[in-house]
Amino acid sequence: MLIDLKKAAEMLNEADNILILTHANPDGDTLGSGYALLRALLKAGKKARLINNDEINRKFAFLYEGVPSYDFAEDFIVSVDVAEKKLLGDNVLEKYGDRVNLAIDHHGISRLFAENTFCESESASCCELLYLVIKEMGIELDSGIASCIYTGVSTDTGCFRYSNVTPRTHRIAAELIEAGADHSRINVAMFETKSMNNIMLERMCLDSLRSYADGKIALIAVTKAMLDECGTDKSALDAIKPITRQIEGVEIGITVKEEDGDKVGVSIRSSESFDAAEICAHFGGGGHARAAGCQFRGKTVEEVSGTVVDYIINEIIK
Amino acid sequence: MLIDLKKAAEMLNEADNILILTHANPDGDTLGSGYALLRALLKAGKKARLINNDEINRKFAFLYEGVPSYDFAEDFIVSVDVAEKKLLGDNVLEKYGDRVNLAIDHHGISRLFAENTFCESESASCCELLYLVIKEMGIELDSGIASCIYTGVSTDTGCFRYSNVTPRTHRIAAELIEAGADHSRINVAMFETKSMNNIMLERMCLDSLRSYADGKIALIAVTKAMLDECGTDKSALDAIKPITRQIEGVEIGITVKEEDGDKVGVSIRSSESFDAAEICAHFGGGGHARAAGCQFRGKTVEEVSGTVVDYIINEIIK
C-alpha cells in the first residue's frame, strides 16, 4: 500500500525493535538514509540496528562510527532506497525480503514489495525523504544525523550538479549545515578521493583515447588486462564512462570494455543532439536517451570498437 | 569608505550611465556578478555596459547572449569581485582605475581602492552579494539574471563542495532555481567539459606521476615541452594541481612545473596533518596551510623534484 509522509512517520514512532535494510552494493544514499534513521531511532530511545548484504566501502565509516550496536528480535522492518526486493541482495532477500513493513524510496521504477511504501520519485535522493520523515517524527537533527542525510543528498546529485536538484534539495542542505553536517569534509571524501589503482586505470584509458568524425566521437577501450594490471575491478569503470562525453566538442562518447566470457560491453553517452538508446538498440541494447549500453559476443574489443564507430559515422552522424 | 548593502543598492538605484568592471582573466564569479548587475540595471531602465580587460572564454557566452549593448559616457563606475585596483588588468586600470565609485567584493584581502566599497568576506562568492544587492534594489529576478548569479555561486564553491559554502549559499541557490536559473546545464558547461588539449595534458601528467614515502607523497612534473605538445598554456595547470592530493593515502601532493626564464615553480597541497605553507617557506615561498607554493631558479625540474621530496621525507614526514 502506498502511504504518505505523515503515516510513515507515525508507523516509525509506534514501532520498536526496528531492523533497517539498505540495498546491496550500498552507496551514499542508501547508507546515509539507513544510518540517519538508525541514529534518529536510537535518539528516540528505541532499539534499532542496520544490516546490508555487502561490505561497506571504508570511506563511509563516519556514517556509523560511534553508533552503538544492539541485538534483538526485530518487530518491524524498514527498507531505505530499495526500489525492488531483489536489490536487497541474496542473503538479505532470503531472510527478510517478504517481511518488510515499510519501504522508503525515491525511485521512479519503485516496485511495491513492502507492506507499506512511502515513495516520492521527484525527490533527488532518498535522504531528502529521510530528512522529512525524521522531522515529521519530531526528532531533532544533530550533527551525526545531519551528516548522514547530507551524504545522500550530495552523492545522489553529484554534489548538487545534476538536473534532479530542486529548490527543496538546496533548502534541506542549508538546514543540514546549520544542524552541523560536516559538509566540506564529506564532499572531499565522496568526490575528491581516488585510489592509486583507479588513477592508474584512468591514465591507461586516456592513453587508449581516440577520436573520430572531427572530434564528435570519442572512444575509450578497456581490456581485462588493463583492469588486472591496475588491480581494479569493474566498479572502477564508473569513473571512466563519463570521460569521453566531457571532452569539448564530443557528441557521442563510447566506452568499450572486455567482459567475462567472450563478451564485450559498450557504454554510450550522448549530447542532446543524439539518442544513445537508439544507437544501442541497433545492436540489441537499450537504456536512456543520454546514457545507454549494448553487448557483443565472440568479438574482440578492437572489432567491436570498429563496428560501433562505423555505424555511428555512416548512419547516425552522416 | 566601507558601506553596507542598503547604501550600495541606493547608490545604484540613484545612478545612471553605469559602467561595470570585472577583474582581469575573468572567471565565473566576476562575470556572473557583472552580467547579473548589467541585466538588472537594463531591466530597471538604466543605461549600462560592461567591460573587462581580457578575452572571455566562450563557455561563458550564455551570460551575455541577447543582452543589448549601449555606448555612452559613463557617469558611475562599479567594479565586481575586484579585490584590488591592479586586478582590473593593465588597460582597464589605466583608463578607469582611479574613478571607481563603488566596489562590490567578497575577498578577505580586499583593498579599498574605490570611493565606496561594499565587501562581505564571509560570502562564498561575489554573486551571493549581487543577489542581495539586486533584491535590495527592488528588481525582480528573471531567468537570465538568475543564471548569471548561479554561475558565480556554483563556480566559486566548486559546485557547493568547498568549506566556504554556508546555509545562505544553499538558500540563494534554491531561490535562483525557482527564478529559472538553468542550473544543470550551467554545471555541465562549468564542471563537466574539458578541452581535448587539457585531457592530453592530464594524460601526460598522470604518466609522470610518482609516489614516495609509502604513498604519502605524490609528485607530478610538468615541462614546457609538455604544455607545447598539448597546445595548452599555464592556465591548464589549475586542473592538474589538485590531482596528487586527491589520491587516497596521499598527505602531501606536489606539482613541479617548468616556467619561463630559468624558473621552476612548485605547488604543494597538503592534508590537515601537514602545513604546505611551512614546507614552502623553507624554500622562500608561502601561501595557505593546505595550498602553498615556492619557486627555484637555475635548476631543472628533476633537480627541484629531488630537492623538495628529499626535504619532505627527511624533515617533515620523518
XYZ file of C-alpha atoms in Angstrom:
636
model
C 0.000 0.000 0.000
C 1.248 3.489 -0.792
C 1.280 5.745 2.270
C 2.166 9.392 2.822
C 4.857 11.072 4.881
C 2.654 11.526 7.945
C 1.661 7.870 8.040
C 5.267 6.718 7.532
C 6.430 8.859 10.456
C 3.545 7.593 12.593
C 4.389 3.947 11.886
C 8.025 4.507 12.861
C 7.011 6.373 16.019
C 4.782 3.482 17.030
C 7.331 0.753 16.229
C 10.196 -0.644 18.295
C 12.912 -3.273 17.797
C 13.398 -1.962 14.295
C 15.616 -3.518 11.617
C 16.779 -1.238 8.801
C 17.720 -2.693 5.395
C 19.710 -0.965 2.625
C 20.177 -2.048 -0.967
C 23.093 -4.293 -1.967
C 26.366 -2.691 -3.154
C 25.405 0.164 -0.876
C 26.026 3.741 -1.992
C 25.958 7.061 -0.150
C 22.211 7.497 -0.436
C 21.088 4.125 0.924
C 23.725 4.177 3.698
C 23.095 7.827 4.531
C 19.359 7.124 4.728
C 19.832 3.987 6.812
C 22.257 5.426 9.322
C 20.329 8.697 9.621
C 17.235 6.679 10.512
C 19.205 4.396 12.847
C 20.676 7.382 14.722
C 17.267 9.053 14.913
C 15.536 5.925 16.254
C 18.232 5.377 18.879
C 17.942 9.043 19.860
C 14.199 8.496 20.343
C 15.014 5.700 22.807
C 14.148 2.790 20.527
C 16.113 -0.370 19.801
C 17.283 -0.457 16.194
C 20.005 -1.907 14.005
C 21.006 -1.857 10.347
C 22.172 -4.645 8.082
C 23.191 -4.750 4.468
C 24.194 -7.500 2.112
C 27.699 -6.386 1.212
C 30.853 -4.896 2.567
C 30.719 -1.133 3.123
C 33.432 0.931 1.455
C 35.511 2.396 4.267
C 35.022 5.937 3.020
C 31.535 5.612 4.568
C 32.862 4.678 8.037
C 31.968 8.093 9.501
C 28.285 7.259 8.984
C 28.285 4.565 11.662
C 31.262 5.404 13.870
C 30.217 5.800 17.480
C 26.752 4.322 16.908
C 26.044 1.589 19.488
C 25.017 -1.824 18.179
C 22.109 -3.800 19.651
C 20.979 -7.346 19.111
C 17.266 -8.125 19.367
C 14.449 -9.947 17.623
C 13.076 -7.486 15.099
C 9.399 -6.490 15.351
C 9.429 -4.020 12.475
C 11.463 -3.955 9.260
C 12.054 -0.832 7.163
C 13.988 -0.616 3.881
C 15.564 2.595 2.554
C 16.364 3.430 -1.093
C 15.422 -0.106 -2.214
C 13.394 0.046 -5.450
C 12.649 -3.650 -5.640
C 13.030 -6.703 -3.452
C 15.885 -8.371 -5.293
C 18.050 -5.243 -4.830
C 18.313 -6.188 -1.141
C 20.944 -8.719 -2.226
C 20.705 -12.501 -1.991
C 21.342 -13.039 1.715
C 19.123 -10.238 2.980
C 16.477 -11.038 0.387
C 16.213 -14.644 1.544
C 15.933 -13.766 5.208
C 13.834 -10.591 5.180
C 12.581 -9.984 1.624
C 8.948 -10.898 2.355
C 8.771 -9.281 5.761
C 9.384 -5.575 5.060
C 6.784 -3.442 6.871
C 7.786 -0.096 5.419
C 9.769 0.865 2.303
C 11.008 4.452 1.982
C 12.155 5.106 -1.582
C 12.542 7.726 -4.300
C 12.872 5.666 -7.495
C 10.501 6.224 -10.394
C 10.511 2.495 -11.073
C 9.853 1.556 -7.446
C 8.067 -1.814 -7.103
C 5.684 -2.267 -4.217
C 7.192 -5.206 -2.353
C 6.660 -3.987 1.204
C 3.508 -3.914 3.302
C 3.621 -0.088 3.128
C 5.599 2.163 0.796
C 6.349 5.859 1.132
C 7.773 6.818 -2.267
C 8.327 10.220 -3.839
C 10.022 9.876 -7.203
C 10.588 13.625 -7.657
C 12.948 13.559 -4.696
C 16.587 13.823 -5.817
C 17.685 11.414 -3.084
C 16.141 9.041 -0.579
C 17.970 11.066 2.082
C 15.726 14.069 1.274
C 12.797 11.858 2.279
C 14.554 10.722 5.439
C 15.020 14.383 6.340
C 11.266 14.857 6.030
C 10.449 11.637 7.910
C 12.771 12.368 10.832
C 11.430 15.932 11.141
C 7.855 14.627 10.946
C 8.659 12.144 13.739
C 9.538 15.127 15.920
C 13.184 14.088 16.346
C 15.631 16.967 16.338
C 18.571 16.751 13.950
C 22.054 16.566 15.462
C 25.363 16.742 13.633
C 25.558 12.952 13.257
C 22.097 12.613 11.710
C 22.668 15.709 9.586
C 25.967 14.361 8.219
C 24.302 11.064 7.260
C 21.478 12.835 5.430
C 23.884 15.269 3.755
C 25.891 12.325 2.384
C 22.954 11.015 0.360
C 21.711 14.457 -0.650
C 25.169 15.226 -2.020
C 26.145 11.898 -3.605
C 22.840 11.282 -5.408
C 23.032 14.725 -7.036
C 26.737 14.641 -7.983
C 27.211 17.365 -5.352
C 24.218 19.453 -6.471
C 25.280 19.188 -10.111
C 22.569 17.071 -11.758
C 19.184 18.087 -13.136
C 17.399 16.186 -10.322
C 18.289 19.015 -7.899
C 15.275 21.083 -6.847
C 14.946 24.187 -4.671
C 13.970 21.822 -1.836
C 17.296 19.972 -2.203
C 19.186 23.198 -1.534
C 16.909 24.261 1.312
C 17.408 20.905 3.030
C 21.192 21.203 2.535
C 21.043 24.609 4.253
C 19.209 23.098 7.248
C 21.686 20.204 7.418
C 24.699 22.521 7.513
C 23.002 24.530 10.254
C 22.436 21.297 12.200
C 26.171 20.569 11.970
C 26.634 18.403 8.871
C 30.368 18.190 8.157
C 29.695 19.146 4.549
C 33.084 20.028 3.128
C 34.840 17.057 4.702
C 32.110 14.728 3.408
C 32.478 16.151 -0.096
C 36.250 15.659 -0.043
C 35.767 12.019 0.954
C 32.981 11.409 -1.575
C 34.233 13.337 -4.597
C 37.882 14.242 -4.262
C 39.469 10.962 -3.270
C 40.600 8.355 -5.785
C 42.623 5.198 -5.195
C 46.043 5.000 -6.853
C 44.753 1.946 -8.756
C 41.867 3.937 -10.196
C 44.234 6.759 -11.156
C 46.408 4.202 -12.973
C 43.369 2.891 -14.828
C 42.367 6.436 -15.768
C 45.828 7.001 -17.165
C 45.717 3.836 -19.273
C 42.232 4.731 -20.504
C 43.380 8.197 -21.539
C 46.263 6.506 -23.381
C 43.661 4.499 -25.326
C 41.502 7.554 -26.110
C 40.772 8.023 -29.797
C 38.506 10.453 -31.591
C 36.609 10.309 -34.885
C 34.328 12.431 -37.064
C 36.156 15.711 -36.425
C 36.114 15.119 -32.682
C 32.375 14.450 -32.450
C 33.024 10.848 -31.368
C 35.483 9.834 -28.659
C 36.248 6.246 -27.702
C 37.992 4.608 -24.773
C 38.766 0.889 -24.826
C 39.280 -1.075 -21.610
C 40.678 -4.593 -21.653
C 40.707 -7.131 -18.833
C 44.487 -6.940 -18.932
C 44.236 -3.234 -18.050
C 41.956 -3.928 -15.080
C 44.291 -6.710 -13.926
C 47.403 -4.575 -14.284
C 45.804 -1.789 -12.223
C 44.385 -4.198 -9.653
C 40.894 -2.735 -10.098
C 37.578 -4.348 -10.830
C 34.614 -3.352 -12.999
C 33.358 -0.842 -10.422
C 36.318 1.389 -11.322
C 34.740 1.826 -14.755
C 32.030 4.084 -13.281
C 34.622 6.851 -13.147
C 35.784 6.106 -16.705
C 32.467 6.113 -18.574
C 31.780 9.870 -18.280
C 35.259 10.896 -19.529
C 34.630 10.754 -23.280
C 31.482 12.854 -23.179
C 33.188 15.512 -21.045
C 35.582 16.402 -23.855
C 34.696 19.665 -25.565
C 33.055 19.053 -28.936
C 32.311 15.364 -28.313
C 28.673 14.498 -29.054
C 28.910 10.734 -28.652
C 31.232 9.177 -26.073
C 31.891 5.445 -26.238
C 33.482 3.158 -23.662
C 34.199 -0.372 -24.893
C 35.129 -2.932 -22.259
C 36.195 -6.540 -22.364
C 33.998 -8.591 -20.033
C 33.955 -12.130 -18.668
C 33.323 -14.995 -21.074
C 33.611 -13.863 -24.669
C 31.585 -10.718 -24.095
C 32.398 -7.113 -24.893
C 30.223 -4.371 -23.375
C 29.644 -0.939 -24.882
C 28.509 2.164 -22.941
C 27.415 5.194 -24.912
C 26.871 8.701 -23.545
C 25.446 11.311 -25.883
C 24.720 15.032 -26.091
C 21.157 16.226 -26.580
C 21.630 16.045 -30.373
C 21.840 12.245 -30.431
C 19.942 9.367 -28.873
C 22.266 6.880 -27.139
C 19.385 4.430 -26.578
C 18.590 4.388 -30.306
C 22.211 3.666 -31.222
C 22.407 0.836 -28.687
C 19.031 -0.548 -29.790
C 20.561 -1.137 -33.231
C 22.921 -3.594 -31.515
C 20.229 -5.176 -29.363
C 20.821 -3.000 -26.305
C 18.972 -0.101 -24.707
C 18.844 2.461 -21.938
C 18.204 6.174 -21.622
C 18.473 8.866 -24.308
C 21.698 10.269 -22.840
C 23.244 7.023 -21.487
C 22.738 3.529 -22.891
C 24.531 0.241 -23.438
C 24.773 -2.928 -25.512
C 26.775 -6.130 -25.546
C 28.596 -8.206 -28.175
C 29.721 -11.837 -28.095
C 32.606 -13.523 -29.847
C 34.293 -10.319 -30.998
C 37.428 -8.551 -29.829
C 37.444 -5.092 -28.270
C 39.046 -3.795 -31.493
C 36.357 -5.342 -33.700
C 33.520 -4.029 -31.557
C 35.062 -0.542 -31.486
C 35.270 -0.534 -35.276
C 31.722 -1.833 -35.727
C 30.169 0.739 -33.409
C 32.190 3.690 -34.700
C 31.484 2.753 -38.355
C 27.760 2.505 -37.679
C 27.668 5.883 -35.929
C 29.704 7.611 -38.647
C 27.699 6.088 -41.513
C 24.184 6.044 -40.099
C 23.915 8.474 -37.199
C 26.211 11.470 -37.685
C 26.388 11.264 -41.540
C 34.646 54.230 2.553
C 33.048 50.960 3.589
C 29.293 50.984 3.025
C 26.531 48.485 3.731
C 24.152 46.611 1.453
C 21.379 49.179 1.745
C 23.649 52.072 0.804
C 25.148 50.124 -2.136
C 21.659 49.393 -3.509
C 20.677 53.028 -3.003
C 23.701 54.320 -4.913
C 22.965 52.007 -7.855
C 19.290 52.991 -7.850
C 20.266 56.664 -7.992
C 22.918 56.228 -10.698
C 22.605 56.062 -14.492
C 25.008 55.597 -17.430
C 26.750 52.917 -15.433
C 29.978 51.177 -16.421
C 30.629 47.766 -14.839
C 34.209 46.453 -14.473
C 35.293 42.863 -13.782
C 38.718 41.573 -12.808
C 41.235 40.531 -15.468
C 41.360 36.870 -16.574
C 37.664 36.837 -15.736
C 36.166 33.786 -14.033
C 32.584 32.689 -13.429
C 32.136 34.784 -10.312
C 33.277 38.147 -11.671
C 31.456 37.619 -14.993
C 28.330 36.238 -13.321
C 28.293 39.232 -10.963
C 28.900 41.726 -13.753
C 26.311 40.385 -16.185
C 23.726 39.860 -13.441
C 24.124 43.513 -12.490
C 24.118 44.623 -16.149
C 20.883 42.716 -16.842
C 19.283 44.073 -13.673
C 20.233 47.696 -14.463
C 18.917 47.409 -18.029
C 15.732 45.857 -16.652
C 15.368 48.890 -14.387
C 15.522 51.109 -17.475
C 19.048 52.400 -16.986
C 21.884 52.647 -19.492
C 24.709 50.284 -18.579
C 27.570 48.361 -20.149
C 30.323 46.009 -19.011
C 33.973 45.874 -19.995
C 36.805 43.646 -18.982
C 40.469 43.548 -19.755
C 40.733 40.149 -21.413
C 39.056 37.755 -23.756
C 36.120 35.871 -22.251
C 36.217 32.062 -22.511
C 33.363 31.096 -24.808
C 31.876 28.743 -22.213
C 30.609 31.957 -20.567
C 28.807 33.189 -23.710
C 25.349 32.415 -22.252
C 25.942 35.119 -19.641
C 25.779 37.950 -22.194
C 23.869 36.448 -25.127
C 20.834 38.545 -26.001
C 21.910 41.451 -23.808
C 21.787 44.727 -25.801
C 24.930 46.856 -25.910
C 24.879 50.637 -25.391
C 27.539 53.250 -25.877
C 27.519 56.288 -23.612
C 29.744 58.486 -21.457
C 29.815 56.801 -18.060
C 28.626 58.746 -15.032
C 29.079 55.965 -12.496
C 31.610 53.124 -12.362
C 31.122 49.925 -10.347
C 33.582 47.032 -10.036
C 32.571 43.483 -9.084
C 34.780 40.813 -7.468
C 37.868 43.039 -7.797
C 39.956 42.845 -4.596
C 42.500 45.457 -5.599
C 42.970 48.007 -8.354
C 45.713 46.250 -10.278
C 43.497 43.169 -10.719
C 41.432 45.211 -13.190
C 44.170 44.473 -15.737
C 46.510 46.995 -17.366
C 44.201 48.572 -19.942
C 41.174 48.941 -17.688
C 43.363 50.036 -14.779
C 44.894 52.864 -16.769
C 41.581 54.165 -18.025
C 39.269 53.675 -15.050
C 41.372 52.548 -12.052
C 41.095 55.822 -10.148
C 37.474 56.525 -10.990
C 35.586 53.584 -9.431
C 32.560 54.868 -7.476
C 31.500 51.552 -5.982
C 33.344 48.254 -5.457
C 31.306 45.144 -4.597
C 33.606 42.393 -3.370
C 33.892 39.359 -1.118
C 37.663 38.934 -0.684
C 39.190 38.874 2.785
C 42.192 40.765 1.453
C 40.083 43.405 -0.295
C 41.895 46.737 -0.666
C 39.843 49.920 -0.558
C 40.603 51.482 -3.941
C 37.083 52.713 -4.775
C 35.180 55.723 -3.465
C 32.781 53.293 -1.746
C 33.188 49.587 -1.026
C 30.552 47.035 -0.097
C 32.555 43.980 0.985
C 31.483 40.900 2.891
C 34.355 38.457 3.158
C 32.241 35.636 4.649
C 30.336 35.433 1.393
C 31.334 32.357 -0.623
C 31.032 34.283 -3.882
C 30.628 37.852 -5.068
C 27.485 36.625 -6.843
C 25.876 35.977 -3.444
C 26.320 39.686 -2.762
C 24.900 40.620 -6.174
C 21.837 38.535 -5.321
C 21.393 40.623 -2.172
C 22.088 43.931 -3.950
C 19.651 43.264 -6.812
C 16.919 42.170 -4.384
C 17.577 45.240 -2.224
C 17.262 47.428 -5.332
C 13.748 46.041 -5.734
C 14.476 44.434 -9.114
C 12.789 41.084 -9.624
C 14.987 38.166 -10.711
C 14.321 36.644 -14.135
C 15.885 33.514 -15.590
C 18.719 35.475 -17.233
C 19.742 37.284 -14.051
C 19.296 34.089 -12.012
C 21.533 32.082 -14.387
C 24.279 34.725 -14.133
C 24.170 34.730 -10.331
C 24.012 30.925 -10.180
C 27.192 30.722 -12.291
C 29.272 32.555 -9.694
C 27.590 30.871 -6.731
C 28.426 27.495 -8.243
C 31.919 28.124 -9.663
C 33.331 29.885 -6.581
C 32.259 26.973 -4.366
C 33.371 24.131 -6.676
C 29.673 23.375 -7.126
C 28.801 23.623 -3.405
C 31.772 21.450 -2.487
C 34.139 23.771 -0.599
C 34.146 24.801 3.040
C 33.160 28.385 2.104
C 29.570 27.185 1.490
C 27.125 28.451 4.129
C 23.415 27.800 4.667
C 22.799 31.124 2.894
C 24.626 29.855 -0.208
C 22.172 26.967 -0.494
C 19.131 29.133 0.233
C 20.147 31.568 -2.506
C 20.685 28.652 -4.918
C 17.131 27.493 -4.154
C 15.760 30.963 -4.977
C 17.798 31.098 -8.186
C 16.476 27.762 -9.421
C 12.946 28.928 -8.648
C 13.617 32.098 -10.658
C 14.630 29.945 -13.634
C 18.403 29.526 -13.395
C 19.432 26.841 -15.885
C 21.408 25.106 -13.143
C 22.201 21.682 -14.539
C 23.209 22.990 -17.954
C 25.443 25.612 -16.330
C 27.106 22.936 -14.200
C 27.766 20.747 -17.240
C 29.425 23.698 -19.017
C 31.426 24.761 -15.957
C 32.475 21.426 -14.488
C 31.980 18.611 -16.970
C 33.618 19.971 -20.097
C 37.340 19.696 -20.788
C 39.207 20.546 -23.965
C 40.967 17.692 -25.759
C 44.253 19.571 -25.188
C 43.664 19.625 -21.441
C 42.787 15.923 -21.482
C 46.074 15.244 -23.300
C 47.964 17.239 -20.675
C 46.207 15.333 -17.896
C 47.279 12.074 -19.528
C 50.912 13.166 -19.761
C 50.840 14.375 -16.167
C 49.462 11.041 -14.963
C 52.268 9.374 -16.919
C 54.731 11.454 -14.891
C 53.059 10.655 -11.545
C 55.412 9.236 -8.927
C 54.886 8.455 -5.276
C 57.202 8.329 -2.275
C 57.147 7.591 1.456
C 54.719 4.657 1.214
C 52.337 6.706 -0.903
C 52.174 9.675 1.488
C 53.829 11.903 -1.131
C 52.752 12.107 -4.785
C 54.503 14.218 -7.398
C 53.614 15.363 -10.897
C 56.213 17.107 -13.085
C 55.166 19.369 -15.939
C 57.685 20.592 -18.500
C 57.259 23.365 -21.050
C 57.631 20.718 -23.741
C 54.502 19.003 -22.372
C 52.479 22.240 -22.484
C 53.741 22.902 -26.016
C 52.967 19.395 -27.210
C 49.407 19.645 -25.849
C 48.926 23.183 -27.139
C 47.876 24.381 -23.688
C 49.120 27.226 -21.543
C 49.716 27.645 -17.829
C 46.001 28.057 -17.091
C 45.535 24.341 -17.845
C 47.618 23.615 -14.749
C 44.729 24.663 -12.495
C 43.092 21.312 -13.269
C 46.381 19.443 -12.678
C 47.381 20.810 -9.269
C 44.606 19.096 -7.249
C 45.259 15.623 -8.755
C 48.053 14.471 -6.457
C 46.232 15.305 -3.228
C 43.098 13.519 -4.410
C 44.870 10.168 -4.390
C 43.878 8.019 -1.442
C 46.611 7.964 1.204
C 48.493 10.968 -0.167
C 49.200 13.557 2.528
C 51.410 15.878 0.505
C 50.789 16.431 -3.205
C 53.459 18.208 -5.252
C 53.233 19.697 -8.742
C 56.565 20.834 -10.195
C 56.380 22.952 -13.332
C 58.975 24.416 -15.651
C 58.343 28.141 -16.101
C 59.646 30.935 -18.313
C 63.230 32.049 -17.888
C 65.191 29.582 -15.775
C 62.452 29.245 -13.191
C 60.786 26.141 -11.798
C 57.598 26.560 -9.755
C 56.390 24.189 -7.062
C 52.777 23.885 -5.830
C 52.114 21.891 -2.691
C 48.720 20.717 -1.447
C 48.577 19.025 1.930
C 46.200 17.149 4.207
C 45.361 18.544 7.620
C 48.338 16.680 9.108
C 50.921 18.826 7.320
C 51.442 22.519 6.668
C 52.061 23.279 2.993
C 52.932 26.919 3.765
C 55.617 25.815 6.232
C 57.195 23.473 3.678
C 57.205 26.196 1.019
C 58.545 28.786 3.473
C 61.673 26.624 3.834
C 62.301 27.324 0.140
C 61.427 31.025 0.335
C 57.777 30.626 -0.683
C 54.469 30.774 1.153
C 50.714 30.504 0.964
C 47.960 28.799 2.907
C 48.219 25.811 5.249
C 46.568 23.455 2.714
C 47.875 25.019 -0.530
C 51.164 26.877 -0.973
C 53.953 27.450 -3.477
C 57.598 28.321 -3.989
C 59.978 28.957 -6.868
C 63.504 27.879 -7.792
C 65.977 29.397 -10.265
C 68.709 27.755 -12.298
C 67.646 24.189 -11.537
C 65.980 21.545 -13.678
C 62.534 20.107 -12.964
C 64.274 16.860 -11.969
C 66.623 18.590 -9.534
C 63.830 20.594 -7.928
C 61.655 17.478 -7.579
C 64.506 15.671 -5.833
C 65.277 18.611 -3.523
C 61.683 19.072 -2.413
C 60.928 15.367 -1.955
C 64.170 14.792 -0.005
C 63.398 17.697 2.320
C 59.857 16.459 2.967
C 60.983 12.873 3.595
C 63.891 13.841 5.860
C 62.466 16.822 7.734
C 58.670 16.777 7.537
C 57.339 13.234 7.421
C 60.352 11.567 9.130
